[in-house]
Short mmCIF file of C-alpha atoms and ligand atoms in Angstrom, two decimals:
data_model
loop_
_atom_site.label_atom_id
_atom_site.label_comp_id
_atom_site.label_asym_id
_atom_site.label_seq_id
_atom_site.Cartn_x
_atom_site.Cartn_y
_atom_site.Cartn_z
CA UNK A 22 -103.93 -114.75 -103.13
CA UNK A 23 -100.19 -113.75 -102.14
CA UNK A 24 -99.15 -115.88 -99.63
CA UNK A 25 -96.22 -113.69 -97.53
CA UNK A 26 -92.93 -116.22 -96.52
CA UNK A 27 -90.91 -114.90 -93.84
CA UNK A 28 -87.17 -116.95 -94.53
CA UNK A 29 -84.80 -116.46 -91.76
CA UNK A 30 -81.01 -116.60 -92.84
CA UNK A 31 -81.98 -115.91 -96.26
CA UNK A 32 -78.40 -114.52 -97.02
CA UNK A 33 -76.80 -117.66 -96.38
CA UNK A 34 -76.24 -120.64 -99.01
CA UNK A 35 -79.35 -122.66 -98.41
CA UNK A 36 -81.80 -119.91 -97.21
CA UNK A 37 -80.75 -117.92 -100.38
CA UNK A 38 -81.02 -120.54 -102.77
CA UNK A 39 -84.25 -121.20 -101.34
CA UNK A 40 -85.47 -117.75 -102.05
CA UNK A 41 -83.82 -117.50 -105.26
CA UNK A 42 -86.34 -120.45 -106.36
CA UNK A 43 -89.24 -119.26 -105.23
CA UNK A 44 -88.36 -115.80 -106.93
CA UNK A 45 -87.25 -116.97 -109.68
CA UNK A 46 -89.32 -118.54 -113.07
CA UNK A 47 -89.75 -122.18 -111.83
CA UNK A 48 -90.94 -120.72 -108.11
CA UNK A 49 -94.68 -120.94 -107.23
CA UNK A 50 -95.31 -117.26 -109.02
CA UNK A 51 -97.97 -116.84 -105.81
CA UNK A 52 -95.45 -115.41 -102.98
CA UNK A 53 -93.91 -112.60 -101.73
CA UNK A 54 -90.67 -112.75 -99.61
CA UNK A 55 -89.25 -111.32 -97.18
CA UNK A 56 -85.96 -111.85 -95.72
CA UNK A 57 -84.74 -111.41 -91.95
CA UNK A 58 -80.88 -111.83 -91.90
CA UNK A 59 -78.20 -110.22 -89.60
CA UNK A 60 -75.45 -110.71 -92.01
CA UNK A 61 -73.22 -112.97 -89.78
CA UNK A 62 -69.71 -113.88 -91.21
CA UNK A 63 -72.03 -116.53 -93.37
CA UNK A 64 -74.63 -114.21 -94.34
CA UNK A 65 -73.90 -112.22 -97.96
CA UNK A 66 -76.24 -109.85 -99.84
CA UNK A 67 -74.36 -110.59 -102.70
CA UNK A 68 -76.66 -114.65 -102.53
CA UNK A 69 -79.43 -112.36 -103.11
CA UNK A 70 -78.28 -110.06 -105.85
CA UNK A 71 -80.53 -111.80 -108.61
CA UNK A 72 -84.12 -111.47 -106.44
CA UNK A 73 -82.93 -107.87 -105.53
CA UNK A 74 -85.37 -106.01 -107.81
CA UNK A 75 -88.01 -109.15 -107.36
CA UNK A 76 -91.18 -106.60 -106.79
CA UNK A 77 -92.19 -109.41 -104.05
CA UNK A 78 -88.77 -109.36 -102.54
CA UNK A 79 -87.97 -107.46 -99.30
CA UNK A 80 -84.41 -107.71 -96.96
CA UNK A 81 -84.60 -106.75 -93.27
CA UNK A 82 -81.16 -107.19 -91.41
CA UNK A 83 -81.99 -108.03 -87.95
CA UNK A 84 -81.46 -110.63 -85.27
CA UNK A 85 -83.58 -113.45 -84.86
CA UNK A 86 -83.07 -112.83 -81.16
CA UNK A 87 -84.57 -109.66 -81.49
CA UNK A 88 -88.68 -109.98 -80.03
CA UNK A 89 -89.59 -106.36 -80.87
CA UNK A 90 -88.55 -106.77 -84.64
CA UNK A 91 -89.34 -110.47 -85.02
CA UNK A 92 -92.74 -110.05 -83.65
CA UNK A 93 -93.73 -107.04 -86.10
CA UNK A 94 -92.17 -108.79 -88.78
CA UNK A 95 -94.65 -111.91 -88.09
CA UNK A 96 -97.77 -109.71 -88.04
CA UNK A 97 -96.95 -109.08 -91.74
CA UNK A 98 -96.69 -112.39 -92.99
CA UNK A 99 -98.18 -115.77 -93.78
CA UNK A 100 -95.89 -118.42 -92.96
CA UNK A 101 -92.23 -118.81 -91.83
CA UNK A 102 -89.66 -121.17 -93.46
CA UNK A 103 -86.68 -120.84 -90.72
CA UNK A 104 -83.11 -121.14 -92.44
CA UNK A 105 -81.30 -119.02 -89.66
CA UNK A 106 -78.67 -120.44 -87.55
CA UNK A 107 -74.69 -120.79 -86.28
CA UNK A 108 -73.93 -123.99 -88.72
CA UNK A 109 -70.55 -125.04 -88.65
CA UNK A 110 -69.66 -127.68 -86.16
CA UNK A 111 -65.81 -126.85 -86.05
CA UNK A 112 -67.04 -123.56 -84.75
CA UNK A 113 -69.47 -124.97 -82.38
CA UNK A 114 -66.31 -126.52 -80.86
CA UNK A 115 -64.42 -123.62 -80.56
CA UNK A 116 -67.32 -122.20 -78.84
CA UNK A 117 -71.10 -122.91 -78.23
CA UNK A 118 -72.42 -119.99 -76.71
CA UNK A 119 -73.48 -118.30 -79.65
CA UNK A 120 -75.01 -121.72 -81.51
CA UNK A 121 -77.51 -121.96 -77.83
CA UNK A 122 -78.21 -118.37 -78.57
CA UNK A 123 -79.50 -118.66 -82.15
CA UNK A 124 -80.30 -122.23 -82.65
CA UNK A 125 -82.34 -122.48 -79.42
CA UNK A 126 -83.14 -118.87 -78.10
CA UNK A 127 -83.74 -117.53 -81.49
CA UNK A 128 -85.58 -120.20 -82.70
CA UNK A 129 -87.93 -119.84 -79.78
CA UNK A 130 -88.42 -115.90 -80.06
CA UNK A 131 -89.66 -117.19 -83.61
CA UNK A 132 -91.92 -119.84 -82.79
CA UNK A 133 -93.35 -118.24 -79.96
CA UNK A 134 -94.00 -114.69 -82.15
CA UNK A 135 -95.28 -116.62 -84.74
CA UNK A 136 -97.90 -118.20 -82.31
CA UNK A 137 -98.70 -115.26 -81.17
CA UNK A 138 -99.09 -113.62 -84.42
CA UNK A 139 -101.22 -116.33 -85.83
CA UNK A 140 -98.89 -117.49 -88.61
CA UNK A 141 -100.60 -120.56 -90.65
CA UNK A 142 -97.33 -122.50 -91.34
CA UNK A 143 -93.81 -123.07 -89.53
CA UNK A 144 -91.02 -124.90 -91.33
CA UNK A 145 -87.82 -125.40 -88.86
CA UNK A 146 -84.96 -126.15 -91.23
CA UNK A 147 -83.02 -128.51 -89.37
CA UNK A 148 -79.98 -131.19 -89.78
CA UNK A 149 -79.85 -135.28 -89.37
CA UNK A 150 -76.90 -134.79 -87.02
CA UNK A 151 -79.91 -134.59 -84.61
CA UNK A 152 -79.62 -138.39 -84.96
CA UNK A 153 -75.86 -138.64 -83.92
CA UNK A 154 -73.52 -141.53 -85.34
CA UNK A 155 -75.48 -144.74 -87.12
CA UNK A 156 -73.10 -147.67 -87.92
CA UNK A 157 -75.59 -149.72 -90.33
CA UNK A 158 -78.97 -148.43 -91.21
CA UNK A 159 -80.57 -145.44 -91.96
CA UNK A 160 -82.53 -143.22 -89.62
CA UNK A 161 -86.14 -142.65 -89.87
CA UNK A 162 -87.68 -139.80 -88.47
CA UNK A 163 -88.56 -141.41 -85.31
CA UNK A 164 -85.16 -142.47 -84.73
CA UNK A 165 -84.13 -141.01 -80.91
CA UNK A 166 -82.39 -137.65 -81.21
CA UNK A 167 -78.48 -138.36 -80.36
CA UNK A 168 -76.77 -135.09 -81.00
CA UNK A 169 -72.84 -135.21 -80.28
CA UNK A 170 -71.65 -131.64 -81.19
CA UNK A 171 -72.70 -128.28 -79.97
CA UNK A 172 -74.18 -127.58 -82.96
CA UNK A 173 -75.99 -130.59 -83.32
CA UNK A 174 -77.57 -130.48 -79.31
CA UNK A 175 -78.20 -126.92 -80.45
CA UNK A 176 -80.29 -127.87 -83.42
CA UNK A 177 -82.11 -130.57 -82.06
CA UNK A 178 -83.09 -128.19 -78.82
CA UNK A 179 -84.51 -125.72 -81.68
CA UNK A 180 -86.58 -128.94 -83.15
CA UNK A 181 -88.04 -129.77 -79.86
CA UNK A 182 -89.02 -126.26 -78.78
CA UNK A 183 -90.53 -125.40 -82.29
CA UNK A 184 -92.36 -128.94 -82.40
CA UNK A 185 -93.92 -128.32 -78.47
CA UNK A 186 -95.83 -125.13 -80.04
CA UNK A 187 -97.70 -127.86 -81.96
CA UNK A 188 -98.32 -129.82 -79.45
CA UNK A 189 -98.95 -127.39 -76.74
CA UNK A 190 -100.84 -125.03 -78.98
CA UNK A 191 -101.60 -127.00 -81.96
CA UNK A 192 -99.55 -124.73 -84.29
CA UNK A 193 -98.69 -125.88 -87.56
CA UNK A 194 -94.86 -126.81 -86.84
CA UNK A 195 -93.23 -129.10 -89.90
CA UNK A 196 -89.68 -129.92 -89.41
CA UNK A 197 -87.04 -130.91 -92.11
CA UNK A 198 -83.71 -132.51 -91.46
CA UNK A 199 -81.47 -132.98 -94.17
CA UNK A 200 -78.04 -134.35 -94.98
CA UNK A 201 -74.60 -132.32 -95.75
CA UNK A 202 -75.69 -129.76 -98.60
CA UNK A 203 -73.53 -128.85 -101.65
CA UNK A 204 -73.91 -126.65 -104.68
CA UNK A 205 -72.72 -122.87 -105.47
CA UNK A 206 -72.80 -120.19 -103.49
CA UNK A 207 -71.50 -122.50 -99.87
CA UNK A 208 -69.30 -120.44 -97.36
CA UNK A 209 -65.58 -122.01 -98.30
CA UNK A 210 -64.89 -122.75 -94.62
CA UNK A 211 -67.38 -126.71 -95.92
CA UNK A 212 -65.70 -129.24 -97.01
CA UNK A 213 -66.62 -129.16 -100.52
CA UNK A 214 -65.96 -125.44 -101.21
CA UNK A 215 -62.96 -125.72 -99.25
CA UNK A 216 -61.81 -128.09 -100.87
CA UNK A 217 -62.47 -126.86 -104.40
CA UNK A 218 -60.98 -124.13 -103.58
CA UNK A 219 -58.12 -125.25 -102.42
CA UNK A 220 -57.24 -126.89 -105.11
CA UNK A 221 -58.45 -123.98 -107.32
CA UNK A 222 -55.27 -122.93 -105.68
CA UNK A 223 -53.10 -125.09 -106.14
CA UNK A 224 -53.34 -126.10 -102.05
CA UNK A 225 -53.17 -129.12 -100.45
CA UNK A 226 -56.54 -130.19 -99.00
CA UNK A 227 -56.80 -131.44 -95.30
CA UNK A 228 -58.73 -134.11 -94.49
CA UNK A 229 -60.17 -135.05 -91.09
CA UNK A 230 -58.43 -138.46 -89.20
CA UNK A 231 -58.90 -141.43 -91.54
CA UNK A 232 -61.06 -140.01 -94.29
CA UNK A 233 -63.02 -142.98 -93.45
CA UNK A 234 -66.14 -140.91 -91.88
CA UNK A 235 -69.39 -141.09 -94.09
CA UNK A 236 -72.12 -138.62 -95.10
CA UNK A 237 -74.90 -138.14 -97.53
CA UNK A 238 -74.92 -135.76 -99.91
CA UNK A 239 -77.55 -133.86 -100.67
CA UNK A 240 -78.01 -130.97 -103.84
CA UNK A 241 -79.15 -128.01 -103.06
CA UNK A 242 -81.53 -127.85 -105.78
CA UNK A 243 -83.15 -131.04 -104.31
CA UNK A 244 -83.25 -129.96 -101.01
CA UNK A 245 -85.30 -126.85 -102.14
CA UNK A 246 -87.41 -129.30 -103.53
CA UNK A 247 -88.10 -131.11 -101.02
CA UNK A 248 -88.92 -128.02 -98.40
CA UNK A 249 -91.14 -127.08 -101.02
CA UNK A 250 -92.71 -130.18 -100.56
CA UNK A 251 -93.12 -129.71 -97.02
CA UNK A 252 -93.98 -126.28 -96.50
CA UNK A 253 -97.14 -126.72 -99.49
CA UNK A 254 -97.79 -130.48 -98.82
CA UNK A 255 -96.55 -131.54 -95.35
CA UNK A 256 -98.77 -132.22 -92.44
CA UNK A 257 -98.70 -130.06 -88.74
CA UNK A 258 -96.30 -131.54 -86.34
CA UNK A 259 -94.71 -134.29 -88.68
CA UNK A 260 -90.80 -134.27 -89.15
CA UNK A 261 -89.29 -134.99 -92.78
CA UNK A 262 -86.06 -136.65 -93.64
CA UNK A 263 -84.39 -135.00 -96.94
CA UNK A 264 -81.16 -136.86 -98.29
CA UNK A 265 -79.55 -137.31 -101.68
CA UNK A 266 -79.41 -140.86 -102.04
CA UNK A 267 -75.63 -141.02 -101.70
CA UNK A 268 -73.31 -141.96 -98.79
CA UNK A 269 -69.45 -141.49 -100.07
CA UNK A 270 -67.00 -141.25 -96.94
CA UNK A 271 -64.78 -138.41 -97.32
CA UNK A 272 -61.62 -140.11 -98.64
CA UNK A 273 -64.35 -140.87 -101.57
CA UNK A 274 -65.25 -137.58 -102.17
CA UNK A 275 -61.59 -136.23 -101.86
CA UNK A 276 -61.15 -138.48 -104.83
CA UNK A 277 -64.25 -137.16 -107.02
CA UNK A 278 -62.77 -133.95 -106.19
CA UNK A 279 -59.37 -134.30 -107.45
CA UNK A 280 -60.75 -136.00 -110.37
CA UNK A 281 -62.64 -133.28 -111.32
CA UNK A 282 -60.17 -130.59 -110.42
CA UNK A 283 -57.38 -133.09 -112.21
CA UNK A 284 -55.28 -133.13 -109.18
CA UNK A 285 -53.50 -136.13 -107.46
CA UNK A 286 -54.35 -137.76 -103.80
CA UNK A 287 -49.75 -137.64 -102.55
CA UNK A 288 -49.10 -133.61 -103.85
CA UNK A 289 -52.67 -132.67 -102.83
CA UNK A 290 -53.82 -134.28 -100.05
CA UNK A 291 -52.58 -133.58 -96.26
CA UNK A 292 -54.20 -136.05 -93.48
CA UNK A 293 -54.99 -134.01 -90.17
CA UNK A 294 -55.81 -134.67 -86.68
CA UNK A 295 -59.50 -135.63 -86.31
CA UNK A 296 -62.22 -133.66 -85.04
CA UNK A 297 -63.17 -133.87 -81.72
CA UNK A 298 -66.21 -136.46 -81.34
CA UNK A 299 -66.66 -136.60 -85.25
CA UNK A 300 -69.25 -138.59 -85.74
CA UNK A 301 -68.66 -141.67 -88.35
CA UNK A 302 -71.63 -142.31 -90.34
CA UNK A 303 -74.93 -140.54 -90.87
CA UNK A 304 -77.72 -142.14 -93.40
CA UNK A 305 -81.21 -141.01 -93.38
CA UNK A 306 -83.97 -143.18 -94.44
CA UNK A 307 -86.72 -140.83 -96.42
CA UNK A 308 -89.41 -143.20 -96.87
CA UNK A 309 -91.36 -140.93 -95.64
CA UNK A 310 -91.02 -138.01 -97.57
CA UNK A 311 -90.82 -140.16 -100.91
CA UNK A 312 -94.02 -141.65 -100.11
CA UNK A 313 -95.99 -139.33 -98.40
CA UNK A 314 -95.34 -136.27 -100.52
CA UNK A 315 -93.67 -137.49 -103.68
CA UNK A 316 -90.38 -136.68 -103.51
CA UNK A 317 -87.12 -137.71 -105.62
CA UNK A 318 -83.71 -136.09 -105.77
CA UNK A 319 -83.13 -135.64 -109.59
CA UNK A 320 -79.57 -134.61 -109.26
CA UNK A 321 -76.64 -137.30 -109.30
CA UNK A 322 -73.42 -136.59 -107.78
CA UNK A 323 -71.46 -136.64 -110.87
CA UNK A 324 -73.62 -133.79 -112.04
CA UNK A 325 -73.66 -132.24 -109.00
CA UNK A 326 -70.26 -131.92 -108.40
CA UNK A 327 -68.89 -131.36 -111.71
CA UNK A 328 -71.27 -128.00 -111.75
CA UNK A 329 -70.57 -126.54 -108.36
CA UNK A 330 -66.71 -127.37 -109.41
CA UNK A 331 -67.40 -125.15 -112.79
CA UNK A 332 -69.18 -122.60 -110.78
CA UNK A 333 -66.26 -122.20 -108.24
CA UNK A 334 -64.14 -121.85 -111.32
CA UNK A 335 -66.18 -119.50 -112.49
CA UNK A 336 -67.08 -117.26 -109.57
CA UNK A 337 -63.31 -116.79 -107.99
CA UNK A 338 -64.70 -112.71 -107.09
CA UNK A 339 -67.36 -114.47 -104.76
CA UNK A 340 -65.10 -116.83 -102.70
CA UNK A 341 -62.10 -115.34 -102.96
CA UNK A 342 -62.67 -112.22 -100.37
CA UNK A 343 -64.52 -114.48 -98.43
CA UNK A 344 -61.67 -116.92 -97.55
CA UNK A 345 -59.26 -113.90 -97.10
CA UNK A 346 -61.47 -112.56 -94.79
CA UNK A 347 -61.60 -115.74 -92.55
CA UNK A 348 -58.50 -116.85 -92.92
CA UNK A 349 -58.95 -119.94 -94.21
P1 NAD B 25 -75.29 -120.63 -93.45
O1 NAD B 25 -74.34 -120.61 -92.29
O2 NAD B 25 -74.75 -120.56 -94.83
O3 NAD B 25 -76.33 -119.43 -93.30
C1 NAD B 25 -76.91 -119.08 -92.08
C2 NAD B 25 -77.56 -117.71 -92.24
O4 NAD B 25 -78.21 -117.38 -91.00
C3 NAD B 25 -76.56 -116.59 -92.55
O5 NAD B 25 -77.04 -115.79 -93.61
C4 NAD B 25 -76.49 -115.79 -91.25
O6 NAD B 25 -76.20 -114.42 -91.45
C5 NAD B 25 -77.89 -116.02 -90.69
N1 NAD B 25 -77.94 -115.87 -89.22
C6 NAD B 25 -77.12 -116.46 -88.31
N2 NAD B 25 -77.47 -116.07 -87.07
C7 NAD B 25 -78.53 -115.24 -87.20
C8 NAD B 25 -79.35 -114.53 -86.27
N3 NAD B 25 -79.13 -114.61 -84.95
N4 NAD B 25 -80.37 -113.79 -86.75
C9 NAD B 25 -80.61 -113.71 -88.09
N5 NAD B 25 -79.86 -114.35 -89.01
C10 NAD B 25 -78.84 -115.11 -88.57
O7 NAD B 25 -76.17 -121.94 -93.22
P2 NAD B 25 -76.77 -122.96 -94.31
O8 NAD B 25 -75.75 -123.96 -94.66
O9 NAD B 25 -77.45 -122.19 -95.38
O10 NAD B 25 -77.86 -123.69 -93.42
C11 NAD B 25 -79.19 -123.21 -93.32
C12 NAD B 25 -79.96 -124.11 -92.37
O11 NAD B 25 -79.89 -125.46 -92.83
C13 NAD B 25 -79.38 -124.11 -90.95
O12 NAD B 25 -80.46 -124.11 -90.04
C14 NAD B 25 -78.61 -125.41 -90.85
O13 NAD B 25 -78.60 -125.90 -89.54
C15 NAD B 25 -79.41 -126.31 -91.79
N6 NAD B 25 -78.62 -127.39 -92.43
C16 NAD B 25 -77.55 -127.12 -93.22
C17 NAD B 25 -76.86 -128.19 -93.82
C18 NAD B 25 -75.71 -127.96 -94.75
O14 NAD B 25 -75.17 -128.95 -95.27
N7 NAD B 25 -75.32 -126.75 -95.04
C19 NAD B 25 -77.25 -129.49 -93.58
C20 NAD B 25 -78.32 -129.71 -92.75
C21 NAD B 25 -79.03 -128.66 -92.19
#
């Protein structure tokens, strides 16, 4: 039997990866999808262009906000994998309101519809910034939730709310936090497209206070892995770490980039003041979701990079527009 996935913020680069898998020949072959995306700055119908005629493919544009639509929309599916969300910290600086709004207020119009409606499965997609700043170590999931940016506080608020429908109601709530995602098809305002880009150009790239802040890096392919994982395999009201396995601070990956793009760190490089509260180190430890539900990034960050460098080369139309648009 079918099993109807509702995926929030389909249109953007994780949610649309995401449901280009589980359209495409390696998915599942037994789901249909539908997609519920307002088409923020980050959102893009072009992500979905090769599912478009997928005869178990379906695109509503709407607010997650929105209870009318959202709870209709529930009564017609299965389960709910939840992609949709404000997620660029620099932005949540600028400004919170509108990270509260969708990270917290939309994520509980969700939850609570999907309660309602009976929905067998919940997956909140969420972030380890959750965690905050670790200076040795690695987080496991029961690590105490330390947010520092508006974003972050905003995410973790959407964990808590989705995981208190399990254990008010017993809903099936899983939750994922992952690391910092990279691959094709990422909004160039992230550091990675950025600073391909950049350099596609022939800019200089800027680079946060030291360079010396460190993050795990995560392919998107194995991050679609592991939700997989979760959303067929996981357990009700259990929390999953995803990472890639590698921690490189950002002066490292500036220089993997610049390899790869065979440009040099005095022309190309331009040190900037340092975000406000940047947190210096996240590492997550996933024991758990190794162990309990087999899983393994397969992707190494040589390969990783050196494709989504090619496919930036390659796909100039995509970005191009998108980076006018924002000004960046
Ligand atoms: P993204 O910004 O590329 O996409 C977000 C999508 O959500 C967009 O298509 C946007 O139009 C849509 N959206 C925003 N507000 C909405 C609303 N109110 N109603 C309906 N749709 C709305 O984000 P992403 O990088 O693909 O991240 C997806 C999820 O993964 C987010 O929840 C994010 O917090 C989490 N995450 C991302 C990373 C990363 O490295 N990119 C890391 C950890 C966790």
């Amino acid at each position: 039997m079918t099993t109807r996935i509702l995926v929030t913020g389909g249109a953007g680069f994780i949610g649309s990866h995401y449901v280009r898998t589980l359209l495409g020949p390696q998915g599942p072959g037994d789901v249909s999808v539908t997609v519920l995306d307002k088409l923020t700055y980050a959102g893009n119908l072009a992500n979905l262009d090769e599912v478009r005629d997928h005869p178990g493919f379906a695109f509503v544009q709407g607010d997650i906000c929105s209870t009318d639509l959202v709870g209709r929309l529930m009564r017609e599916h299965d389960e709910v994998v939840h992609f949709a969300a404000e997620s660029h910290v620099d932005r949540s600086i600028d400004g919170g309101a509108e990270f509260v709004r969708t990270n917290v207020v939309g994520t509980h119009t969700l939850v609570d519809a999907a309660y309602r409606a009976g929905i067998r499965t919940f997956v909140q997609i969420s972030t380890d910034e959750v965690y905050g700043s670790i200076d040795t170590g690695s987080w496991p999931e029961t690590h105490p939730l330390r947010p520092s940016s508006p974003y972050s506080s905003s995410k973790a608020s959407g964990d808590l709310v989705a995981l208190s429908y399990h254990h008010t109601h017993g809903m099936d709530v899983r939750v994922t936090r992952c690391s910092n995602n990279y691959g094709h098809h990422h909004f160039p305002e992230k550091l990675i497209p950025l600073f391909v880009t950049n350099l596609l150009d022939g800019a200089q790239v800027p680079l946060y206070g030291d360079g010396g802040n460190v993050r795990d890096w995560l392919h998107i392919d194995d991050h679609v892995q592991g939700i997989e994982l979760v959303r067929t395999k996981g357990r009700a009201g259990e929390t999953y770490n995803i990472g890639g396995g590698t921690e490189l601070s950002n002066d490292d990956l500036t220089r993997r980039l610049l390899k790869e793009l065979g440009a040099d760190w005095e022309t190309s490089v331009r040190y900037v003041d340092d975000r406000k509260g940047h947190d210096r180190r996240y590492s997550v430890d996933c024991t758990k979701i190794r162990e309990e539900l087999g899983y393994e990034p397969r992707v190494s960050i040589e390969d990783g990079l050196a494709r989504t460098v090619q496919w930036y080369r390659d796909n100039r139309a995509w970005w191009q527009p998108l980076k006018q648009r924002a000004q960046l």
